[in-house]
């Protein structure tokens, strides 16, 4: 099975400067003067009286010391004194699928009204990654929280150029593990607005745009295997030779080697798909912080419509999602977080609009999209423990299933478990590095015999 491993090492390069003031007498009156100015005046007077060899010069800290000082101050809440409090963490990255690269994380928190201490702070984060195998990712997201927490504007978007793989639609296709190389260019944008109608109960509207363009080629494995069988080609060594032996034993089927080509041929779907939607949702939210809650619950039910007149590759279809999250403090520094998520599609969606399991938030440890279908249910329980100052650890366990083109069966349930490290990058906002595991792949396929696993690096909690 392909693994999506992403390891990034944050290295801050920004400096913070603050100004302090003092009171000095001036003709019997008090006057506010920057302390820095007093220091300069004193130093100048001393310099006039002392030899040059005795005049001390200010000691400058080195780059490493300044980096440590920057991160030491980065989690101080400055939202009451700054329009927006930014921090950046650039660094190298590595992925087994996309190679070495350079990534960065830019995060900011702010208050729309800096005199309001009751309203939760708003946030924005921007993440990018560029690798040696031409993988490109630019992603942003944010929440604007307005006065008294009674209105909220949320948005997110991404551009992705991904030399990845397609496994097919349905649980069986994901389990079989046949993957066709698929280079996908994706553009995504989401926006939603909600307003409180009674206490913490909100009603809102949403909209979204999705584009996916696919570039692919057939593997030619059917013709290749037949040529070997007919003696037109010698039996190769290595993986291809093993595949030929597995084919002869009935454990490998070259007809399944190109699942995307087969899907496009069987369904008549288009490789390039453009989808837009409009939706309505209701939510109840008592969380203390939207991006790193320690108490409260969050419930959201949303219905989206993808009408033909807005594009949607000449079809109508709909989607319903349900999210339930709960957070409870246990002992000092510990939070127990629970998440339940359901995604159901009605009609015939485009190939990239099926509900997909895996990724950075749910069922971590699975290649996102290996398991996809019309319906999906996932649940996870995570224990978050602060260890020392700004450092913390998490552990989680989750279950999930996809169905729709096939019947629901309990024994098709998949599991995930993992651990993660947390660093409080901004006040209440963590950098997270997670490592998750899933089930084993198809033991008959040489590339799919290991357990599914993934490294993940991003900002904010998974849910």
XYZ file of C-alpha atoms in Angstrom, residues 28-381:
354
model
C 8.451 69.476 37.651
C 6.152 67.639 35.195
C 5.960 63.956 34.349
C 6.607 62.997 30.755
C 6.419 59.633 29.002
C 9.761 58.792 27.394
C 10.814 55.467 25.835
C 13.357 53.686 28.031
C 15.397 53.013 24.903
C 15.853 56.774 24.446
C 17.052 57.175 28.075
C 19.545 54.397 27.558
C 20.895 56.017 24.418
C 21.228 59.429 26.129
C 23.007 57.874 29.132
C 25.340 55.908 26.903
C 26.161 59.028 24.889
C 26.972 61.031 28.033
C 29.144 58.226 29.391
C 30.898 57.884 26.075
C 31.835 61.571 26.134
C 33.577 61.075 29.496
C 35.200 57.643 28.991
C 37.973 56.499 26.663
C 36.836 54.655 23.544
C 38.435 51.430 24.798
C 36.131 51.419 27.848
C 32.855 52.059 26.019
C 30.861 48.799 25.960
C 28.990 47.780 22.814
C 25.610 46.015 23.012
C 25.908 42.236 22.797
C 24.130 40.742 19.799
C 22.565 37.311 20.067
C 23.280 34.726 17.402
C 20.728 33.340 14.951
C 20.070 30.151 16.931
C 19.475 32.107 20.161
C 17.084 34.449 18.358
C 15.171 31.468 16.920
C 14.764 29.980 20.402
C 13.712 33.378 21.787
C 11.156 33.718 18.992
C 9.511 30.371 19.692
C 9.650 31.050 23.443
C 7.474 34.138 22.906
C 5.263 32.824 20.095
C 2.505 31.406 22.344
C 1.929 34.654 24.277
C -1.549 36.045 23.528
C -0.958 39.356 21.752
C -4.352 39.544 20.083
C -5.357 42.497 22.287
C -2.393 44.594 21.126
C -1.920 43.449 17.510
C -4.275 43.455 14.547
C -3.120 39.927 13.817
C -0.479 37.879 15.601
C 1.467 35.906 12.973
C 3.998 33.115 13.339
C 5.796 31.065 10.712
C 7.474 27.658 10.780
C 9.292 26.701 7.566
C 11.285 23.527 7.174
C 12.133 20.471 5.078
C 9.647 17.673 4.422
C 9.711 14.108 3.145
C 7.088 11.835 1.611
C 7.573 8.315 0.318
C 5.205 9.138 -2.553
C 6.367 12.629 -3.469
C 9.989 12.789 -2.253
C 11.874 15.507 -0.402
C 10.523 19.009 -0.285
C 10.280 22.339 1.455
C 7.208 23.136 3.475
C 6.006 26.072 5.530
C 3.244 26.815 7.992
C 1.978 30.340 8.574
C -0.540 30.749 11.392
C -2.248 33.773 12.867
C -4.810 34.539 15.543
C -6.669 37.820 15.942
C -9.713 39.521 17.407
C -12.072 41.527 15.226
C -12.790 43.704 18.285
C -9.651 43.968 20.416
C -11.636 45.408 23.332
C -13.821 42.274 23.516
C -12.408 39.611 25.851
C -15.547 37.449 25.786
C -15.555 36.538 22.102
C -13.248 33.674 21.125
C -10.267 34.659 18.951
C -10.403 34.190 15.194
C -7.745 32.262 13.317
C -6.160 31.722 9.931
C -3.540 29.223 8.766
C -1.678 28.787 5.488
C 0.298 25.664 4.643
C 2.440 24.903 1.608
C 4.689 22.117 0.404
C 6.836 21.716 -2.731
C 8.726 18.484 -3.436
C 11.267 16.945 -5.777
C 8.623 14.759 -7.439
C 6.578 17.787 -8.498
C 4.007 17.530 -5.724
C 2.596 20.968 -4.895
C 0.202 21.820 -2.086
C -1.088 25.239 -1.032
C -3.849 25.247 1.565
C -5.535 27.887 3.708
C -8.363 27.937 6.221
C -9.803 30.270 8.813
C -12.670 31.256 11.094
C -13.862 34.810 11.709
C -15.713 34.955 15.016
C -17.799 38.088 15.507
C -19.009 39.905 18.629
C -20.400 37.782 21.478
C -19.754 34.622 19.402
C -23.093 35.138 17.627
C -21.855 35.139 14.004
C -19.171 33.193 12.242
C -17.595 33.247 8.781
C -15.529 30.183 7.876
C -13.531 29.549 4.733
C -10.965 27.133 3.324
C -9.298 26.396 0.029
C -6.513 24.460 -1.577
C -4.548 23.961 -4.760
C -2.998 20.527 -5.206
C -0.880 19.004 -7.940
C -0.540 15.388 -6.929
C 1.162 12.488 -8.742
C -0.877 9.939 -6.805
C -3.021 6.848 -7.371
C -6.647 5.736 -7.830
C -7.899 2.484 -6.298
C -11.488 2.437 -7.536
C -14.880 2.920 -5.880
C -16.201 0.706 -3.092
C -14.786 -1.252 -0.173
C -13.775 -4.203 -2.333
C -11.711 -2.046 -4.698
C -9.848 -0.501 -1.773
C -9.213 -3.874 -0.162
C -7.891 -5.444 -3.372
C -5.183 -2.790 -3.566
C -4.877 -2.413 -7.348
C -3.755 1.154 -7.930
C -3.349 3.098 -11.155
C -1.002 6.068 -11.311
C -3.099 9.225 -11.546
C -1.771 12.771 -11.646
C -4.474 15.037 -10.292
C -4.748 18.813 -10.403
C -7.284 20.026 -7.854
C -8.720 23.380 -6.880
C -11.042 23.644 -3.877
C -12.834 26.523 -2.178
C -15.375 26.483 0.670
C -17.179 29.305 2.437
C -19.929 29.367 5.045
C -21.768 31.931 7.152
C -23.867 31.266 10.219
C -25.687 33.334 12.812
C -26.963 32.461 16.281
C -30.740 32.145 16.502
C -30.981 30.926 20.119
C -28.015 30.835 22.463
C -25.347 28.604 20.898
C -27.651 27.289 18.150
C -26.722 28.543 14.667
C -28.272 28.483 11.217
C -26.238 29.173 8.116
C -25.598 28.855 4.404
C -22.609 27.516 2.521
C -21.128 27.259 -0.943
C -18.258 25.462 -2.565
C -16.314 24.889 -5.771
C -14.374 21.738 -6.661
C -12.287 21.062 -9.744
C -10.291 17.929 -10.455
C -8.361 17.266 -13.625
C -6.849 13.816 -14.133
C -3.928 12.667 -16.270
C -3.372 8.906 -16.560
C -2.022 6.133 -18.791
C -2.827 2.438 -18.937
C -0.263 0.075 -17.484
C -0.565 -2.378 -20.382
C -0.278 -5.291 -17.940
C -2.908 -7.441 -19.707
C -1.019 -7.461 -23.005
C 2.333 -7.797 -21.226
C 1.287 -10.869 -19.241
C -0.209 -12.514 -22.339
C 2.998 -11.913 -24.282
C 4.980 -13.656 -21.532
C 2.474 -16.515 -21.445
C 2.654 -16.945 -25.226
C 6.443 -16.965 -25.180
C 6.748 -13.633 -27.009
C 8.675 -12.196 -24.041
C 10.972 -13.924 -21.545
C 9.820 -14.322 -17.955
C 11.264 -11.243 -16.190
C 12.971 -11.112 -12.807
C 11.907 -9.141 -9.752
C 8.390 -7.853 -9.170
C 7.130 -8.436 -12.720
C 8.304 -12.031 -12.615
C 6.556 -12.514 -9.284
C 3.362 -10.996 -10.696
C 3.443 -13.462 -13.601
C 3.737 -16.371 -11.174
C 0.912 -14.966 -9.046
C -1.221 -14.622 -12.188
C -0.611 -18.240 -13.083
C -1.669 -19.204 -9.551
C -4.857 -17.112 -9.817
C -3.729 -14.643 -7.143
C -3.165 -11.638 -9.436
C -5.529 -10.247 -12.084
C -3.971 -7.853 -14.654
C -7.497 -6.838 -15.715
C -7.790 -4.980 -12.394
C -4.456 -3.167 -12.679
C -5.969 0.005 -14.179
C -8.956 0.870 -11.935
C -9.294 4.474 -13.153
C -9.334 3.495 -16.828
C -11.874 0.787 -16.004
C -14.043 3.237 -14.045
C -14.072 5.855 -16.815
C -14.880 3.178 -19.413
C -17.647 1.537 -17.374
C -19.381 4.705 -16.145
C -18.756 7.162 -18.969
C -17.592 9.729 -16.388
C -15.223 12.492 -17.424
C -11.610 12.591 -16.180
C -11.877 16.357 -15.728
C -14.747 17.334 -13.461
C -16.046 20.706 -12.227
C -18.541 20.820 -9.370
C -20.248 23.632 -7.482
C -22.674 23.464 -4.588
C -24.932 25.499 -2.370
C -26.082 24.351 1.026
C -27.860 24.979 4.311
C -26.751 23.849 7.744
C -27.631 23.949 11.414
C -25.089 23.680 14.205
C -24.842 23.802 17.970
C -21.493 24.870 19.369
C -20.413 25.238 22.999
C -16.656 24.775 22.444
C -14.336 27.166 24.249
C -11.954 27.407 21.229
C -12.894 26.369 17.692
C -9.435 25.118 16.673
C -8.340 23.433 19.935
C -11.323 22.810 22.179
C -10.872 21.587 25.746
C -14.561 21.456 26.678
C -17.996 21.622 25.079
C -19.721 19.965 22.133
C -20.100 20.697 18.446
C -22.938 19.344 16.292
C -23.408 20.223 12.630
C -25.850 18.866 10.052
C -25.443 20.138 6.492
C -27.265 19.455 3.241
C -25.596 20.384 -0.059
C -27.080 20.467 -3.522
C -25.023 20.115 -6.694
C -27.456 21.310 -9.392
C -26.958 20.675 -13.079
C -27.411 24.350 -13.971
C -24.259 25.220 -11.969
C -22.150 22.829 -14.012
C -21.537 19.570 -12.152
C -20.629 17.619 -15.308
C -24.210 17.557 -16.556
C -25.883 15.923 -13.553
C -27.754 16.639 -10.331
C -26.753 15.089 -7.043
C -26.875 15.885 -3.341
C -24.850 15.357 -0.194
C -25.600 15.223 3.526
C -22.967 15.392 6.266
C -23.270 15.083 10.026
C -20.564 15.950 12.564
C -20.684 15.395 16.318
C -17.683 16.321 18.491
C -17.445 16.313 22.288
C -14.630 17.405 24.602
C -14.158 16.720 28.304
C -11.331 17.677 30.666
C -10.158 14.721 32.735
C -7.192 15.476 34.969
C -4.565 18.192 34.835
C -3.553 18.850 31.237
C -5.706 16.007 29.851
C -8.621 16.282 27.422
C -10.707 13.414 26.052
C -12.034 14.242 22.554
C -14.654 12.260 20.620
C -15.636 12.597 16.954
C -18.427 11.061 14.871
C -18.736 11.877 11.172
C -21.123 10.704 8.438
C -21.067 11.580 4.728
C -23.868 10.395 2.420
C -24.286 11.120 -1.298
C -27.547 10.823 -3.263
C -27.470 10.445 -7.040
C -24.378 9.878 -9.179
C -21.466 12.083 -8.125
C -18.330 12.747 -10.165
C -15.459 10.321 -9.513
C -13.688 12.740 -7.165
C -16.829 13.664 -5.191
C -17.390 10.316 -3.491
C -16.923 10.254 0.270
C -13.243 9.448 0.855
C -11.715 7.775 3.889
C -8.316 8.803 5.250
C -6.363 12.028 5.180
C -5.270 14.491 7.848
C -8.354 14.608 10.080
C -10.141 11.264 10.183
C -8.959 7.656 9.820
C -5.399 8.920 9.924
C -3.032 6.292 8.589
C -4.923 5.564 5.357
C -4.127 6.897 1.909
C -6.951 9.370 1.329
C -9.327 7.986 -1.283
C -8.176 4.359 -1.250
C -11.564 3.611 0.296
C -14.321 5.726 -1.255
C -18.029 5.253 -1.885
C -21.413 6.966 -1.685
C -21.677 6.563 2.085
C -19.125 6.821 4.846
C -19.228 6.696 8.655
C -16.194 7.295 10.883
C -15.711 7.639 14.617
C -12.632 8.234 16.750
C -11.626 8.763 20.364
